Amino acid sequence: SAADEFLLLFTDVASPRDVVAAASRILGAINQPWRLGDSRVLVSASIGLAMYPVDGVDPSSLLENAHTAMRRAKEGGGGGLHFYVAALSSMAEARLQLEAELHAAIEDHQLTVHYQPQFDLQSSGIVGVEALARWAHPRLGHVDPTEFIRLAEETGLIVPLGRQVLRTATRQVAQWQCFSRDGLRLAVNVSARQFLDPSLTTEIEAALAESGLDAALLDIEVTETATLQHAREADAVLARLRSVGVAVTLDDFGTGYSSLSQLRELPISRLKIDRSFVSEIEHNESSAAIVRAVIDLAVAVGVGVVAEGVETREQLEFLRRLKCGEAQGYLLARPMPADACEALLRRGVQDRCGVARRGG
Ligand code: C2E
Ligand code: MG
Ligand code: MG
């Protein structure tokens, strides 16, 4: 009808997700600056989607419903994607909407990184920080990381998301080295899909080269379950990571099913005791026994051990008594934006950053 409206017909669609993926690619291709003579112009497009047969069984009702959806996408500010509501249950629609928005958030660099300090239990000093992805959604506010990370994992968006976190965090922590005498470690989470992605090691090498962060200070956190479910591939990935010189921590340790012999053979640097055991340490005998066993195990196989989710003094004292090396948790410090973390680091040691900057 109108000169700036186009109709695309997809056949052979297995699920609404296929349509979203195609539409997102189209939007991605259109929503970029174009060169027109000497100037750059920005073009945006809105897409409305209707699915056969839920949204209509004849061409005219399908077209009309796609049109309605497109108008709604336009009302949302343009550059967006909208389904005709009948196509999906409202929950599925919300999910697809979120998926499209997460895609856009990654492209627009809307995601930020927060940092949670990790403490040495002997010296009480900060020895490292864990990078945690954050998404402040313009309409929904702060989206729970477990939710958007799962969504990213299921859709493959975790790969570009992970790349951004890695780039941002390595650059940041390279700048913070002056706050630490022995090197400030950076822990970055890597999900199963990222872990098995063939580009992981090259991404890591690129981030290290670009930031200047020492490889030995980068600690890749991968969950016990992710590594063990893919034991054969995991061996090769771990070997490559080792050759790059980075450390590997098994996150959420105790919730999977590692065998002792596997542990002895895996080239890992650290075990991270899952929060569920730490939180019950004082009240549940078997949790306490598991924590004790993991610490002993770590000593036996010669790897470090970090307890996560420390929320009370009692838990902290308990871990100290058991000679747990390091701890992380709300009691000690919450995850925080970069500037707050920098202020904390600055208070911890003499500021050699300032001196270095004045000197050079
Ligand atoms: P995780 O790696 O086990 O991270 C620890 C989570 O526990 C974080 O949740 C942190 O905010 C929270 N936490 C820390 N101390 C305490 C405490 O004392 N009490 C309680 N109740 N919670 C505490 P968050 O930030 O919501 O992240 C959840 C999960 O999402 C992470 O679990 C990690 O698996 C994943 N994640 C976060 N950022 C990334 C990322 O950049 N890439 C990947 N692949 N996964 C990420
Ligand atoms: Mg972690
Ligand atoms: Mg964890």
GROMACS .gro file of C-alpha atoms and ligand atoms in nm:
model
  408
    1SER     CA    1   0.000   0.000   0.000
    2ALA     CA    2   0.210   0.293   0.121
    3ALA     CA    3   0.538   0.344  -0.061
    4ASP     CA    4   0.749   0.270   0.244
    5GLU     CA    5   0.576  -0.051   0.343
    6PHE     CA    6   0.689  -0.392   0.236
    7LEU     CA    7   0.544  -0.735   0.272
    8LEU     CA    8   0.755  -1.039   0.342
    9LEU     CA    9   0.610  -1.386   0.334
   10PHE     CA   10   0.792  -1.664   0.515
   11THR     CA   11   0.703  -2.021   0.447
   12ASP     CA   12   0.848  -2.326   0.621
   13VAL     CA   13   0.852  -2.164   0.963
   14ALA     CA   14   0.909  -2.413   1.243
   15SER     CA   15   0.850  -2.177   1.533
   16PRO     CA   16   0.785  -1.809   1.597
   17ARG     CA   17   1.149  -1.788   1.700
   18ASP     CA   18   1.258  -1.842   1.339
   19VAL     CA   19   1.053  -1.542   1.234
   20VAL     CA   20   1.195  -1.331   1.516
   21ALA     CA   21   1.548  -1.427   1.415
   22ALA     CA   22   1.485  -1.334   1.053
   23ALA     CA   23   1.310  -1.011   1.145
   24SER     CA   24   1.589  -0.916   1.388
   25ARG     CA   25   1.845  -0.966   1.114
   26ILE     CA   26   1.646  -0.747   0.879
   27LEU     CA   27   1.612  -0.475   1.142
   28GLY     CA   28   1.982  -0.503   1.221
   29ALA     CA   29   2.068  -0.454   0.854
   30ILE     CA   30   1.837  -0.155   0.814
   31ASN     CA   31   1.901   0.022   1.143
   32GLN     CA   32   2.246   0.145   1.058
   33PRO     CA   33   2.382   0.469   0.926
   34TRP     CA   34   2.375   0.492   0.548
   35ARG     CA   35   2.598   0.710   0.338
   36LEU     CA   36   2.407   0.949   0.117
   37GLY     CA   37   2.645   1.169  -0.077
   38ASP     CA   38   2.852   1.334   0.193
   39SER     CA   39   2.618   1.279   0.483
   40ARG     CA   40   2.518   0.988   0.698
   41VAL     CA   41   2.151   0.920   0.742
   42LEU     CA   42   1.983   0.698   0.995
   43VAL     CA   43   1.701   0.479   0.880
   44SER     CA   44   1.480   0.275   1.106
   45ALA     CA   45   1.210   0.024   1.032
   46SER     CA   46   0.927  -0.133   1.228
   47ILE     CA   47   0.813  -0.486   1.169
   48GLY     CA   48   0.478  -0.636   1.254
   49LEU     CA   49   0.432  -1.010   1.244
   50ALA     CA   50   0.127  -1.228   1.201
   51MET     CA   51   0.134  -1.605   1.188
   52TYR     CA   52  -0.079  -1.844   0.991
   53PRO     CA   53  -0.315  -1.994   1.102
   54VAL     CA   54  -0.352  -1.839   1.451
   55ASP     CA   55  -0.370  -1.482   1.325
   56GLY     CA   56  -0.584  -1.551   1.023
   57VAL     CA   57  -0.647  -1.820   0.767
   58ASP     CA   58  -0.694  -1.593   0.466
   59PRO     CA   59  -0.454  -1.339   0.316
   60SER     CA   60  -0.658  -1.031   0.400
   61SER     CA   61  -0.695  -1.103   0.772
   62LEU     CA   62  -0.328  -1.202   0.800
   63LEU     CA   63  -0.226  -0.882   0.628
   64GLU     CA   64  -0.453  -0.671   0.841
   65ASN     CA   65  -0.320  -0.823   1.162
   66ALA     CA   66   0.041  -0.785   1.055
   67HIS     CA   67  -0.042  -0.421   0.985
   68THR     CA   68  -0.190  -0.372   1.332
   69ALA     CA   69   0.123  -0.525   1.484
   70MET     CA   70   0.342  -0.298   1.275
   71ARG     CA   71   0.155   0.010   1.393
   72ARG     CA   72   0.213  -0.100   1.750
   73ALA     CA   73   0.582  -0.151   1.681
   74LYS     CA   74   0.592   0.203   1.541
   75GLU     CA   75   0.422   0.340   1.850
   76GLY     CA   76   0.701   0.181   2.049
   77GLY     CA   77   0.938   0.429   1.891
   78GLY     CA   78   1.030   0.256   1.569
   79GLY     CA   79   1.317   0.023   1.501
   80GLY     CA   80   1.122  -0.251   1.673
   81LEU     CA   81   0.947  -0.576   1.630
   82HIS     CA   82   0.593  -0.663   1.723
   83PHE     CA   83   0.376  -0.970   1.708
   84TYR     CA   84   0.008  -0.969   1.652
   85VAL     CA   85  -0.107  -1.076   1.999
   86ALA     CA   86  -0.323  -1.362   1.892
   87ALA     CA   87  -0.020  -1.534   1.748
   88LEU     CA   88   0.106  -1.634   2.086
   89SER     CA   89   0.004  -1.669   2.441
   90SER     CA   90   0.094  -1.345   2.615
   91MET     CA   91   0.378  -1.515   2.800
   92ALA     CA   92   0.537  -1.641   2.484
   93GLU     CA   93   0.493  -1.300   2.330
   94ALA     CA   94   0.658  -1.134   2.628
   95ARG     CA   95   0.948  -1.373   2.595
   96LEU     CA   96   0.994  -1.310   2.226
   97GLN     CA   97   0.965  -0.939   2.287
   98LEU     CA   98   1.234  -0.966   2.552
   99GLU     CA   99   1.450  -1.168   2.316
  100ALA     CA  100   1.424  -0.902   2.047
  101GLU     CA  101   1.501  -0.635   2.306
  102LEU     CA  102   1.799  -0.822   2.445
  103HIS     CA  103   1.930  -0.846   2.092
  104ALA     CA  104   1.896  -0.471   2.053
  105ALA     CA  105   2.044  -0.408   2.399
  106ILE     CA  106   2.357  -0.601   2.305
  107GLU     CA  107   2.391  -0.417   1.976
  108ASP     CA  108   2.342  -0.080   2.144
  109HIS     CA  109   2.582  -0.161   2.428
  110GLN     CA  110   2.308  -0.112   2.687
  111LEU     CA  111   2.446  -0.387   2.908
  112THR     CA  112   2.680  -0.293   3.187
  113VAL     CA  113   2.916  -0.484   3.409
  114HIS     CA  114   2.913  -0.483   3.787
  115TYR     CA  115   3.201  -0.606   3.996
  116GLN     CA  116   3.191  -0.807   4.317
  117PRO     CA  117   3.515  -0.814   4.517
  118GLN     CA  118   3.669  -1.140   4.634
  119PHE     CA  119   3.858  -1.137   4.962
  120ASP     CA  120   4.154  -1.328   5.094
  121LEU     CA  121   4.047  -1.467   5.431
  122GLN     CA  122   4.395  -1.442   5.585
  123SER     CA  123   4.484  -1.087   5.491
  124SER     CA  124   4.123  -0.965   5.444
  125GLY     CA  125   4.243  -0.785   5.133
  126ILE     CA  126   4.069  -0.779   4.798
  127VAL     CA  127   4.238  -1.026   4.565
  128GLY     CA  128   4.000  -1.021   4.275
  129VAL     CA  129   3.665  -0.912   4.134
  130GLU     CA  130   3.395  -1.110   3.959
  131ALA     CA  131   3.237  -0.945   3.656
  132LEU     CA  132   2.856  -0.977   3.654
  133ALA     CA  133   2.644  -0.864   3.361
  134ARG     CA  134   2.362  -0.616   3.427
  135TRP     CA  135   2.077  -0.505   3.204
  136ALA     CA  136   1.883  -0.194   3.289
  137HIS     CA  137   1.582  -0.223   3.062
  138PRO     CA  138   1.422   0.111   2.969
  139ARG     CA  139   1.070  -0.017   3.047
  140LEU     CA  140   1.115  -0.315   3.281
  141GLY     CA  141   1.398  -0.177   3.489
  142HIS     CA  142   1.662  -0.411   3.621
  143VAL     CA  143   1.620  -0.754   3.462
  144ASP     CA  144   1.731  -1.048   3.678
  145PRO     CA  145   2.062  -1.174   3.535
  146THR     CA  146   1.963  -1.538   3.581
  147GLU     CA  147   1.668  -1.467   3.353
  148PHE     CA  148   1.840  -1.279   3.073
  149ILE     CA  149   2.150  -1.497   3.086
  150ARG     CA  150   1.928  -1.803   3.041
  151LEU     CA  151   1.748  -1.635   2.754
  152ALA     CA  152   2.081  -1.539   2.599
  153GLU     CA  153   2.206  -1.892   2.644
  154GLU     CA  154   1.899  -2.043   2.478
  155THR     CA  155   1.911  -1.808   2.182
  156GLY     CA  156   2.286  -1.796   2.123
  157LEU     CA  157   2.296  -1.426   2.215
  158ILE     CA  158   2.528  -1.528   2.498
  159VAL     CA  159   2.823  -1.528   2.258
  160PRO     CA  160   2.809  -1.155   2.167
  161LEU     CA  161   2.697  -1.071   2.523
  162GLY     CA  162   2.990  -1.263   2.670
  163ARG     CA  163   3.229  -1.093   2.431
  164GLN     CA  164   3.114  -0.750   2.554
  165VAL     CA  165   3.147  -0.845   2.920
  166LEU     CA  166   3.494  -0.984   2.856
  167ARG     CA  167   3.607  -0.674   2.666
  168THR     CA  168   3.466  -0.428   2.920
  169ALA     CA  169   3.590  -0.614   3.226
  170THR     CA  170   3.944  -0.685   3.103
  171ARG     CA  171   3.988  -0.322   3.007
  172GLN     CA  172   3.857  -0.210   3.348
  173VAL     CA  173   4.059  -0.447   3.559
  174ALA     CA  174   4.377  -0.375   3.363
  175GLN     CA  175   4.330  -0.012   3.476
  176TRP     CA  176   4.283  -0.120   3.838
  177GLN     CA  177   4.612  -0.306   3.864
  178CYS     CA  178   4.770  -0.009   4.039
  179PHE     CA  179   4.541  -0.072   4.336
  180SER     CA  180   4.692  -0.409   4.398
  181ARG     CA  181   5.039  -0.521   4.495
  182ASP     CA  182   5.022  -0.878   4.370
  183GLY     CA  183   4.785  -0.833   4.081
  184LEU     CA  184   4.409  -0.798   4.093
  185ARG     CA  185   4.235  -1.100   3.947
  186LEU     CA  186   3.933  -1.081   3.720
  187ALA     CA  187   3.675  -1.360   3.720
  188VAL     CA  188   3.448  -1.378   3.415
  189ASN     CA  189   3.156  -1.619   3.388
  190VAL     CA  190   3.133  -1.835   3.083
  191SER     CA  191   2.820  -2.040   3.022
  192ALA     CA  192   2.809  -2.385   2.864
  193ARG     CA  193   2.737  -2.253   2.516
  194GLN     CA  194   3.019  -1.999   2.531
  195PHE     CA  195   3.249  -2.261   2.672
  196LEU     CA  196   3.188  -2.484   2.370
  197ASP     CA  197   3.197  -2.200   2.118
  198PRO     CA  198   3.507  -2.241   1.900
  199SER     CA  199   3.581  -1.868   1.917
  200LEU     CA  200   3.619  -1.860   2.297
  201THR     CA  201   3.998  -1.878   2.315
  202THR     CA  202   4.054  -1.629   2.034
  203GLU     CA  203   3.806  -1.391   2.200
  204ILE     CA  204   3.998  -1.423   2.524
  205GLU     CA  205   4.332  -1.368   2.357
  206ALA     CA  206   4.199  -1.062   2.177
  207ALA     CA  207   4.059  -0.914   2.499
  208LEU     CA  208   4.388  -0.972   2.679
  209ALA     CA  209   4.591  -0.821   2.398
  210GLU     CA  210   4.365  -0.518   2.369
  211SER     CA  211   4.349  -0.448   2.742
  212GLY     CA  212   4.701  -0.545   2.837
  213LEU     CA  213   4.571  -0.756   3.125
  214ASP     CA  214   4.808  -1.034   3.228
  215ALA     CA  215   4.661  -1.369   3.120
  216ALA     CA  216   4.739  -1.521   3.458
  217LEU     CA  217   4.504  -1.268   3.621
  218LEU     CA  218   4.206  -1.375   3.415
  219ASP     CA  219   3.996  -1.642   3.573
  220ILE     CA  220   3.732  -1.811   3.361
  221GLU     CA  221   3.440  -1.932   3.574
  222VAL     CA  222   3.257  -2.222   3.424
  223THR     CA  223   2.998  -2.425   3.608
  224GLU     CA  224   3.077  -2.774   3.715
  225THR     CA  225   2.771  -2.899   3.528
  226ALA     CA  226   2.867  -2.728   3.201
  227THR     CA  227   3.210  -2.888   3.196
  228LEU     CA  228   3.105  -3.233   3.301
  229GLN     CA  229   2.807  -3.261   3.072
  230HIS     CA  230   3.044  -3.215   2.783
  231ALA     CA  231   3.343  -3.391   2.932
  232ARG     CA  232   3.505  -3.484   2.601
  233GLU     CA  233   3.491  -3.137   2.448
  234ALA     CA  234   3.568  -2.982   2.785
  235ASP     CA  235   3.909  -3.148   2.799
  236ALA     CA  236   4.012  -2.986   2.473
  237VAL     CA  237   3.874  -2.643   2.569
  238LEU     CA  238   4.045  -2.654   2.908
  239ALA     CA  239   4.372  -2.748   2.744
  240ARG     CA  240   4.344  -2.452   2.506
  241LEU     CA  241   4.262  -2.216   2.793
  242ARG     CA  242   4.563  -2.345   2.979
  243SER     CA  243   4.786  -2.279   2.680
  244VAL     CA  244   4.655  -1.919   2.669
  245GLY     CA  245   4.764  -1.897   3.032
  246VAL     CA  246   4.432  -1.812   3.196
  247ALA     CA  247   4.299  -1.974   3.512
  248VAL     CA  248   3.978  -2.175   3.530
  249THR     CA  249   3.742  -2.192   3.827
  250LEU     CA  250   3.464  -2.446   3.866
  251ASP     CA  251   3.165  -2.232   3.969
  252ASP     CA  252   2.870  -2.356   4.177
  253PHE     CA  253   3.087  -2.644   4.289
  254GLY     CA  254   2.908  -2.920   4.476
  255THR     CA  255   2.587  -2.898   4.276
  256GLY     CA  256   2.714  -3.122   3.994
  257TYR     CA  257   2.854  -3.468   3.994
  258SER     CA  258   3.229  -3.444   3.955
  259SER     CA  259   3.418  -3.754   4.043
  260LEU     CA  260   3.744  -3.724   4.228
  261SER     CA  261   3.943  -3.873   3.944
  262GLN     CA  262   3.793  -3.624   3.697
  263LEU     CA  263   3.889  -3.341   3.927
  264ARG     CA  264   4.245  -3.459   3.954
  265GLU     CA  265   4.278  -3.463   3.577
  266LEU     CA  266   4.104  -3.137   3.488
  267PRO     CA  267   4.345  -2.847   3.447
  268ILE     CA  268   4.160  -2.611   3.682
  269SER     CA  269   4.290  -2.354   3.927
  270ARG     CA  270   4.009  -2.311   4.175
  271LEU     CA  271   3.685  -2.449   4.313
  272LYS     CA  272   3.404  -2.215   4.404
  273ILE     CA  273   3.181  -2.356   4.675
  274ASP     CA  274   2.818  -2.306   4.584
  275ARG     CA  275   2.616  -2.055   4.784
  276SER     CA  276   2.357  -2.318   4.880
  277PHE     CA  277   2.612  -2.495   5.103
  278VAL     CA  278   2.754  -2.174   5.248
  279SER     CA  279   2.411  -2.043   5.344
  280GLU     CA  280   2.334  -2.356   5.547
  281ILE     CA  281   2.676  -2.399   5.697
  282GLU     CA  282   2.568  -2.323   6.054
  283HIS     CA  283   2.235  -2.497   6.053
  284ASN     CA  284   2.282  -2.806   5.847
  285GLU     CA  285   2.538  -3.067   5.940
  286SER     CA  286   2.567  -3.214   5.595
  287SER     CA  287   2.619  -2.874   5.431
  288ALA     CA  288   2.896  -2.803   5.679
  289ALA     CA  289   3.047  -3.143   5.605
  290ILE     CA  290   3.036  -3.076   5.230
  291VAL     CA  291   3.205  -2.739   5.269
  292ARG     CA  292   3.473  -2.899   5.484
  293ALA     CA  293   3.519  -3.179   5.230
  294VAL     CA  294   3.549  -2.939   4.935
  295ILE     CA  295   3.812  -2.733   5.116
  296ASP     CA  296   4.010  -3.048   5.202
  297LEU     CA  297   3.970  -3.171   4.847
  298ALA     CA  298   4.101  -2.845   4.705
  299VAL     CA  299   4.406  -2.868   4.929
  300ALA     CA  300   4.458  -3.233   4.830
  301VAL     CA  301   4.452  -3.167   4.456
  302GLY     CA  302   4.643  -2.842   4.492
  303VAL     CA  303   4.385  -2.589   4.373
  304GLY     CA  304   4.247  -2.275   4.535
  305VAL     CA  305   3.906  -2.249   4.697
  306VAL     CA  306   3.656  -1.962   4.710
  307ALA     CA  307   3.331  -1.962   4.906
  308GLU     CA  308   3.047  -1.770   4.742
  309GLY     CA  309   2.739  -1.612   4.897
  310VAL     CA  310   2.879  -1.532   5.240
  311GLU     CA  311   2.607  -1.332   5.416
  312THR     CA  312   2.675  -1.360   5.789
  313ARG     CA  313   2.964  -1.319   6.032
  314GLU     CA  314   2.908  -1.675   6.151
  315GLN     CA  315   2.950  -1.814   5.801
  316LEU     CA  316   3.267  -1.613   5.758
  317GLU     CA  317   3.414  -1.734   6.088
  318PHE     CA  318   3.323  -2.090   6.004
  319LEU     CA  319   3.502  -2.065   5.670
  320ARG     CA  320   3.807  -1.908   5.835
  321ARG     CA  321   3.825  -2.191   6.086
  322LEU     CA  322   3.818  -2.441   5.801
  323LYS     CA  323   4.104  -2.255   5.633
  324CYS     CA  324   3.902  -2.161   5.329
  325GLY     CA  325   4.128  -1.942   5.113
  326GLU     CA  326   3.892  -1.680   4.977
  327ALA     CA  327   3.534  -1.560   5.009
  328GLN     CA  328   3.282  -1.349   4.828
  329GLY     CA  329   2.937  -1.239   4.944
  330TYR     CA  330   2.699  -0.964   5.045
  331LEU     CA  331   2.854  -0.948   5.394
  332LEU     CA  332   3.189  -0.847   5.246
  333ALA     CA  333   3.079  -0.651   4.940
  334ARG     CA  334   2.790  -0.659   4.697
  335PRO     CA  335   2.830  -0.649   4.322
  336MET     CA  336   2.865  -0.279   4.234
  337PRO     CA  337   2.920  -0.048   3.940
  338ALA     CA  338   3.278   0.018   3.831
  339ASP     CA  339   3.312   0.359   4.000
  340ALA     CA  340   3.198   0.227   4.339
  341CYS     CA  341   3.432  -0.067   4.310
  342GLU     CA  342   3.716   0.164   4.221
  343ALA     CA  343   3.645   0.375   4.531
  344LEU     CA  344   3.659   0.060   4.742
  345LEU     CA  345   3.988  -0.050   4.588
  346ARG     CA  346   4.128   0.298   4.636
  347ARG     CA  347   4.055   0.282   5.008
  348GLY     CA  348   4.221  -0.059   5.030
  349VAL     CA  349   4.570   0.035   4.925
  350GLN     CA  350   4.783   0.335   4.853
  351ASP     CA  351   4.678   0.483   4.525
  352ARG     CA  352   4.960   0.403   4.290
  353CYS     CA  353   4.738   0.478   3.990
  354GLY     CA  354   4.745   0.850   4.062
  355VAL     CA  355   5.121   0.846   4.115
  356ALA     CA  356   5.174   0.657   3.794
  357ARG     CA  357   4.956   0.897   3.601
  358ARG     CA  358   5.132   1.203   3.740
  359GLY     CA  359   5.467   1.042   3.671
  360GLY     CA  360   5.395   0.954   3.313
  361C2E     P1  361   2.732  -1.684   3.965
  361C2E     O1  362   2.844  -1.680   3.870
  361C2E     O2  363   2.727  -1.798   4.059
  361C2E     O3  364   2.738  -1.544   4.042
  361C2E     C1  365   2.707  -1.526   4.175
  361C2E     C2  366   2.569  -1.470   4.194
  361C2E     O4  367   2.541  -1.462   4.333
  361C2E     C3  368   2.552  -1.328   4.141
  361C2E     O5  369   2.418  -1.317   4.097
  361C2E     C4  370   2.576  -1.244   4.266
  361C2E     O6  371   2.514  -1.117   4.257
  361C2E     C5  372   2.510  -1.329   4.370
  361C2E     N1  373   2.564  -1.310   4.505
  361C2E     C6  374   2.688  -1.273   4.540
  361C2E     N2  375   2.702  -1.270   4.674
  361C2E     C7  376   2.583  -1.308   4.724
  361C2E     C8  377   2.532  -1.324   4.860
  361C2E     O7  378   2.601  -1.305   4.958
  361C2E     N3  379   2.403  -1.366   4.871
  361C2E     C9  380   2.324  -1.390   4.764
  361C2E     N4  381   2.198  -1.428   4.785
  361C2E     N5  382   2.368  -1.374   4.636
  361C2E    C10  383   2.496  -1.334   4.617
  361C2E     P2  384   2.377  -1.248   3.962
  361C2E     O8  385   2.462  -1.127   3.940
  361C2E     O9  386   2.229  -1.233   3.967
  361C2E    O10  387   2.417  -1.354   3.852
  361C2E    C11  388   2.354  -1.475   3.847
  361C2E    C12  389   2.424  -1.570   3.754
  361C2E    O11  390   2.417  -1.522   3.620
  361C2E    C13  391   2.572  -1.585   3.784
  361C2E    O12  392   2.590  -1.678   3.887
  361C2E    C14  393   2.624  -1.632   3.652
  361C2E    O13  394   2.608  -1.771   3.639
  361C2E    C15  395   2.532  -1.564   3.553
  361C2E     N6  396   2.603  -1.447   3.495
  361C2E    C16  397   2.614  -1.321   3.539
  361C2E     N7  398   2.687  -1.246   3.454
  361C2E    C17  399   2.725  -1.327   3.353
  361C2E    C18  400   2.803  -1.311   3.233
  361C2E    O14  401   2.859  -1.203   3.202
  361C2E     N8  402   2.817  -1.421   3.152
  361C2E    C19  403   2.762  -1.543   3.183
  361C2E     N9  404   2.781  -1.645   3.100
  361C2E    N10  405   2.691  -1.561   3.295
  361C2E    C20  406   2.671  -1.457   3.380
  362MG      MG  407   3.039  -1.695   3.888
  363MG      MG  408   2.815  -1.936   4.153
   0.00000   0.00000   0.00000
